[in-house]
Coordinates of C-alpha atoms and ligand atoms in Angstrom, one line a residue:
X1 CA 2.1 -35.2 -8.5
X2 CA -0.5 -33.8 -10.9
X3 CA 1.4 -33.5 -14.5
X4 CA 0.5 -30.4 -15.7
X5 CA 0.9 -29.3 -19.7
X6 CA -0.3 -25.7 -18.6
X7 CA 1.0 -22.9 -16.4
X8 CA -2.2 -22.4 -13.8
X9 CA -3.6 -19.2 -13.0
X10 CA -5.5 -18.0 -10.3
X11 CA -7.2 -14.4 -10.9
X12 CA -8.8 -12.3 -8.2
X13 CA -11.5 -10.6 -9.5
X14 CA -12.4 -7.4 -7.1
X15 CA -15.4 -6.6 -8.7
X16 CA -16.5 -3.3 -7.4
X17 CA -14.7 -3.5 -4.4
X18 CA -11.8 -1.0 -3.2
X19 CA -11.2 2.7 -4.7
X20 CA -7.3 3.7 -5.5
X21 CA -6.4 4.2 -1.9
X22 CA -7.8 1.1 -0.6
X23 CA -6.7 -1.1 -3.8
X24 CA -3.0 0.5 -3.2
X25 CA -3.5 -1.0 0.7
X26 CA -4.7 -3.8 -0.2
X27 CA -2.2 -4.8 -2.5
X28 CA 0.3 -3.7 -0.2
X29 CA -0.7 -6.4 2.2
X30 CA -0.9 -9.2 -0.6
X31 CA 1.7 -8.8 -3.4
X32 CA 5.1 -9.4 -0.9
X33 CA 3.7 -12.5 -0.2
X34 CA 2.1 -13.6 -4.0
X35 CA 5.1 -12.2 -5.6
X36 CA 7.4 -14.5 -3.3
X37 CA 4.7 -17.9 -3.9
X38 CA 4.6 -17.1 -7.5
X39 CA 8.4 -16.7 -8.2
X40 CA 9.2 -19.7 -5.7
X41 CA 7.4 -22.1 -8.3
X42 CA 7.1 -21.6 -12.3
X43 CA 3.9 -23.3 -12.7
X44 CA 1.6 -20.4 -11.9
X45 CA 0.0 -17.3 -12.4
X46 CA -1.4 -15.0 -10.4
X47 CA -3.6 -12.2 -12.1
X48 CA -5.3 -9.1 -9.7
X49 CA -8.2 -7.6 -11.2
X50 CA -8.9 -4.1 -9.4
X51 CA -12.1 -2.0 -10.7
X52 CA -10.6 0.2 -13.7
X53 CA -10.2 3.2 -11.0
X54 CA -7.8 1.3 -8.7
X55 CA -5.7 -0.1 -11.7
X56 CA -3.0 2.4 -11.5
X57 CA -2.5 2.2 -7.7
X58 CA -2.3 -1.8 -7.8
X59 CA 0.1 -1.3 -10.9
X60 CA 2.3 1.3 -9.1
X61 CA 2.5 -1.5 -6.1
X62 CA 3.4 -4.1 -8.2
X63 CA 6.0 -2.4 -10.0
X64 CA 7.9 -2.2 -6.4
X65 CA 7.4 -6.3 -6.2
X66 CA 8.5 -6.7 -9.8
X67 CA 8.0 -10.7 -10.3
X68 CA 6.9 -12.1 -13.6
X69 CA 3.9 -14.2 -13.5
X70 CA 2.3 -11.7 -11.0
X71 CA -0.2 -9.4 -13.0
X72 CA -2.4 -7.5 -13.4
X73 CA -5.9 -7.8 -15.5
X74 CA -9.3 -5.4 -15.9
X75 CA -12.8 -6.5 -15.3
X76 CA -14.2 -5.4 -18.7
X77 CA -13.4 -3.1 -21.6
X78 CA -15.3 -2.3 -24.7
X79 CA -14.3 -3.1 -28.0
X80 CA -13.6 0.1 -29.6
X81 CA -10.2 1.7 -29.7
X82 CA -11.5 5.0 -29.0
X83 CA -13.9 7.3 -29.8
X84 CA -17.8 8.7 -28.0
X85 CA -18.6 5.8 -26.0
X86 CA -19.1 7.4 -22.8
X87 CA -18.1 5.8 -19.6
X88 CA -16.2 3.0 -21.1
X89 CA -11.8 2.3 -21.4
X90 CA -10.7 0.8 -24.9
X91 CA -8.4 -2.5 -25.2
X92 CA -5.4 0.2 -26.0
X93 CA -6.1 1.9 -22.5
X94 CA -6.4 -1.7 -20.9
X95 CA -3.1 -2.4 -22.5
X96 CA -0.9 -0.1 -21.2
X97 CA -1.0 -1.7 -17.6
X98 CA -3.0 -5.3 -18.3
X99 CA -1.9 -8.2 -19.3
X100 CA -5.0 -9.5 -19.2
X101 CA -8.8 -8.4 -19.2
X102 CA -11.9 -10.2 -17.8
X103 CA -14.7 -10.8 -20.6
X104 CA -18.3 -11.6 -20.0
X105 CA -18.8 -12.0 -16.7
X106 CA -22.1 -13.5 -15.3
X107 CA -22.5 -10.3 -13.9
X108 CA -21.9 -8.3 -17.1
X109 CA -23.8 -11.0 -18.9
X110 CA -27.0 -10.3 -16.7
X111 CA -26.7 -6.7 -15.0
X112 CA -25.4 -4.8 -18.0
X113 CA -26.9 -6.5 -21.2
X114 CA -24.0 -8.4 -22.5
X115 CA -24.8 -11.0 -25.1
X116 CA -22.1 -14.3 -26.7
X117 CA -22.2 -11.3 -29.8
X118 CA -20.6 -8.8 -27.7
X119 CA -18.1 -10.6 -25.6
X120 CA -16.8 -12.0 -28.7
X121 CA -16.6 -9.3 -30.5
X122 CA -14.2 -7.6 -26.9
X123 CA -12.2 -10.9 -26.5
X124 CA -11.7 -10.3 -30.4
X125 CA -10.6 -6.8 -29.9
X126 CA -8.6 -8.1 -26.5
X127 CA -6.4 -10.6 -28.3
X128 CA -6.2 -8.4 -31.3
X129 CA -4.0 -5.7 -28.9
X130 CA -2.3 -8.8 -27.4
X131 CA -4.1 -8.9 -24.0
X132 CA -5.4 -12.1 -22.6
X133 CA -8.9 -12.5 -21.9
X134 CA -10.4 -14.7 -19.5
X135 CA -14.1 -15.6 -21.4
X136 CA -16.9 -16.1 -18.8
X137 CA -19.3 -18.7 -19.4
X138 CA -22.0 -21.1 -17.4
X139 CA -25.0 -22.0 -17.1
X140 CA -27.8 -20.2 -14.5
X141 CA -29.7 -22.5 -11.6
X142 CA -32.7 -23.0 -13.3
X143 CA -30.7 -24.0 -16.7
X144 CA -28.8 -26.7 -13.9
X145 CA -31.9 -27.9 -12.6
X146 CA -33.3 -28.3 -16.0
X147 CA -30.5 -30.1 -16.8
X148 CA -29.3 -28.1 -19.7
X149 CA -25.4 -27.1 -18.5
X150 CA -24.5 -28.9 -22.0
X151 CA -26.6 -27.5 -24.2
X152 CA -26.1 -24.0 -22.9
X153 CA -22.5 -24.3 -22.6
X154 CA -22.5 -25.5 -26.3
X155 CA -24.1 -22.3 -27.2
X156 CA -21.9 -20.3 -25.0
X157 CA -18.4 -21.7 -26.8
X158 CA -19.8 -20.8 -30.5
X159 CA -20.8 -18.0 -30.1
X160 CA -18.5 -16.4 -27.2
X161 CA -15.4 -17.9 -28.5
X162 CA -15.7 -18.1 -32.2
X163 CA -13.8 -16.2 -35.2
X164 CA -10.6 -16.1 -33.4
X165 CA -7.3 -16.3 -35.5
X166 CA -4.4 -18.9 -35.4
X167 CA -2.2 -17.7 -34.4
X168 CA -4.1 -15.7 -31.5
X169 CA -5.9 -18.9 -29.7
X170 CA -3.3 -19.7 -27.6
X171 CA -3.6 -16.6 -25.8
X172 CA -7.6 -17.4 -24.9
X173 CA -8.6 -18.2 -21.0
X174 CA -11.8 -20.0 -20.4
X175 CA -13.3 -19.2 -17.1
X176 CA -16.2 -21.7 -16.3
X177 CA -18.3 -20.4 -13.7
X178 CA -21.7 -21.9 -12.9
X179 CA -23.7 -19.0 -12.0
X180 CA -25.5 -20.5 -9.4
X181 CA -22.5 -21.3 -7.5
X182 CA -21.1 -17.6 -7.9
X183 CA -21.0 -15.4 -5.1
X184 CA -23.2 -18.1 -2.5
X185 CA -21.0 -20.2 -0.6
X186 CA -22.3 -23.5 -3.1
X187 CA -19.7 -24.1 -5.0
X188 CA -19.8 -26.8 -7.7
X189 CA -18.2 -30.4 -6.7
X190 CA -14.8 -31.0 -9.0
X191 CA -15.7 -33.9 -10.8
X192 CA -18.7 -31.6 -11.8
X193 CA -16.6 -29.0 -12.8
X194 CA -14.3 -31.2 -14.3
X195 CA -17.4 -32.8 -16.3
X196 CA -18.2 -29.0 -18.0
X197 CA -14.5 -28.3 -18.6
X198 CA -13.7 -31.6 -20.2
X199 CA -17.2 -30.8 -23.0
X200 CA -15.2 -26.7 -23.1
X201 CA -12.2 -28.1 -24.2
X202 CA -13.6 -30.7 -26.6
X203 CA -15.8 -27.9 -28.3
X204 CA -13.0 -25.8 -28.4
X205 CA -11.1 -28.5 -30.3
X206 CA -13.7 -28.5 -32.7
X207 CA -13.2 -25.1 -33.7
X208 CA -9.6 -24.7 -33.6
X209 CA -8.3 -28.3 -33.8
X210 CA -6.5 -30.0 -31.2
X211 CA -3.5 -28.6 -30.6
X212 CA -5.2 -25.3 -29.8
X213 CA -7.7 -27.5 -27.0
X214 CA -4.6 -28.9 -25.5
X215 CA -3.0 -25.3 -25.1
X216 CA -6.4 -23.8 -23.6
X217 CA -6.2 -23.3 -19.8
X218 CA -9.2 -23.6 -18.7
X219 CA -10.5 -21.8 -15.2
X220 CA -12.7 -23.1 -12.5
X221 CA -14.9 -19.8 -10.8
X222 CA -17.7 -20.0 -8.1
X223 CA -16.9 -19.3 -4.0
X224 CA -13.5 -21.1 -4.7
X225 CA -11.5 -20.6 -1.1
X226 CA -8.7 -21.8 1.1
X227 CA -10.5 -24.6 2.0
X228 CA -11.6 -26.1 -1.4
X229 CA -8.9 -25.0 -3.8
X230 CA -6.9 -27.8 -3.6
X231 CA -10.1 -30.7 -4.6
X232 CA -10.0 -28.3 -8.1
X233 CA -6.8 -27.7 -8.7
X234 CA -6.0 -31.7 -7.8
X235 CA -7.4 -32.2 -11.4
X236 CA -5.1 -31.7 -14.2
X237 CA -8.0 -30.5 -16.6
X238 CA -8.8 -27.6 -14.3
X239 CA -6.4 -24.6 -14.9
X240 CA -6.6 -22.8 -12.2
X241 CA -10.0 -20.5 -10.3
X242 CA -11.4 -16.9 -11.1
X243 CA -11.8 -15.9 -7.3
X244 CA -14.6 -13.5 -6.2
X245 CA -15.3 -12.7 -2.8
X246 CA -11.9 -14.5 -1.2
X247 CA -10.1 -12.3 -4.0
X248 CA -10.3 -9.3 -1.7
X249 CA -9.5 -11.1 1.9
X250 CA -6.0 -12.4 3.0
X251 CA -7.7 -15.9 1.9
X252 CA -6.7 -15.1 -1.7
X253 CA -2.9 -15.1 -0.6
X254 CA -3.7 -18.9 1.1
X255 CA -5.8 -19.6 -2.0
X256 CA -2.5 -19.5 -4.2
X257 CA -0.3 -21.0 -1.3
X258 CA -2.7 -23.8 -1.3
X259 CA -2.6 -23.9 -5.1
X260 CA 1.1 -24.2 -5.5
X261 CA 0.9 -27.0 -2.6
X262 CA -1.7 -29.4 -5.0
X263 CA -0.1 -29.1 -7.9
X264 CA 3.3 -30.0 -6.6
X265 CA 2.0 -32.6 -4.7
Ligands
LIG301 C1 -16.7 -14.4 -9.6 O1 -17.2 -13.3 -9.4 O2 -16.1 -14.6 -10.7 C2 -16.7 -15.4 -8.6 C3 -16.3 -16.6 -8.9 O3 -17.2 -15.0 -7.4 P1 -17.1 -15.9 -6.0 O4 -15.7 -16.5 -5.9 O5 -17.4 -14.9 -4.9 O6 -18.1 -16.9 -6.1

């Protein structure tokens, strides 16, 4: 069996995928089952990540499956509490049904502008209301090629993660997700992933000492499925997956079953 020091998680992020009615289906279908998985063994986490428009229909579903350990998180937020900044929902607004709030995804990071500034400056405002954010970071295919993963990742930690307080570390998730393997069916070997989040958690010990590093879970993300769960979630360092595209199929569901299976293996 894999000794674990760290509760894993496996998030399904939506994306823009499913509007309140289909969300509250959706959810339906999944959360009997998760909720069951997730209460049968204490060692994981399972977070659901509608868009912001289905989070009150996935938080009225899983309000009928009350299980702790099965939550629910957002996709972004901006840092402000409130106030003219049209189009966007504050960390307070996030809080009222989140646990949990996805920062600086790739696709954030290159559709909408987002700099390592910014997302810190949300995950700051995240922990600050006592949500847990799941910081997205890694490197793009050319960066790969070039053979830079480490020196962008470097930058990625200072800046994404810095100027976070004490006694709020422990609440920080780390999702690394090569870009290149997000979304196209190439996902990253383990022992390559395992590589990257072995250099996360060593950084991150340099900022905030050790015993923070050893509390930091640590995510794998990048077409993670049924079938390839279990070679990431075999390695202890590996915390758990940020799930895409099998987030919104009955794979997701299998994805945790699987998950459960490794790590009590
Ligand atoms: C993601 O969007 O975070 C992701 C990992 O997507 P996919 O699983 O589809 O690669």
């Amino acid at each position: 069996m894999t000794t674990r020091i760290r509760t894993a998680i496996i998030a399904g992020n939506w994306k823009m995928h499913y509007g309140p009615e289909q969300a509250a289906n959706f959810a339906g279908e999944i959360v009997p089952e998760l909720g069951q998985l997730v209460s049968q063994h204490g060692g994981i986490m399972c977070i659901l990540c509608p868009p912001a428009i289905s989070l009150a229909a996935v938080r009225k579903v899983l309000d009928t499956h009350p299980v702790s350990r099965l939550e629910l998180g957002a996709q972004n937020m901006y840092f402000e509490e409130m106030g003219a900044f049209t189009g966007e929902i504050s960390p307070t607004m996030v809080r009222e049904w989140c646990s949990t709030v996805i920062l600086g995804h790739s696709e954030r990071r290159s559709y909408f502008g987002e700099t390592d500034e910014l997302v810190n400056k949300k995950a700051q405002a995240a922990l600050h209301h006592g949500l847990r954010p799941i910081i997205c970071i890694g490197e793009r295919l050319e960066q790969y090629e070039a053979g830079e993963t480490e020196q962008v990742i470097r930058s990625q930690v200072q800046h994404s993660l810095a100027n976070f307080s004490e006694h709020q570390v422990h609440n920080v998730v780390v999702a690394y997700e090569p870009i290149w393997a997000i979304g196209t069916g190439k996902a990253a070997t383990a022992d390559g992933a395992e590589k990257v989040i072995a250099l996360i958690r060593q950084l991150f010990g340099d900022m905030y000492g050790g015993e923070a590093a050893t509390a930091l879970r640590i995510l794998y993300g990048g077409s993670v499925t049924s079938a390839n769960i279990s070679e990431f979630m075999a390695l202890a360092d590996i915390d758990g997956a940020l799930v895409g595209g099998a987030s919104i199929k009955h794979d997701f569901v299998e994805i945790v079953r699987n998950s459960i299976t490794t790590i009590t293996m």
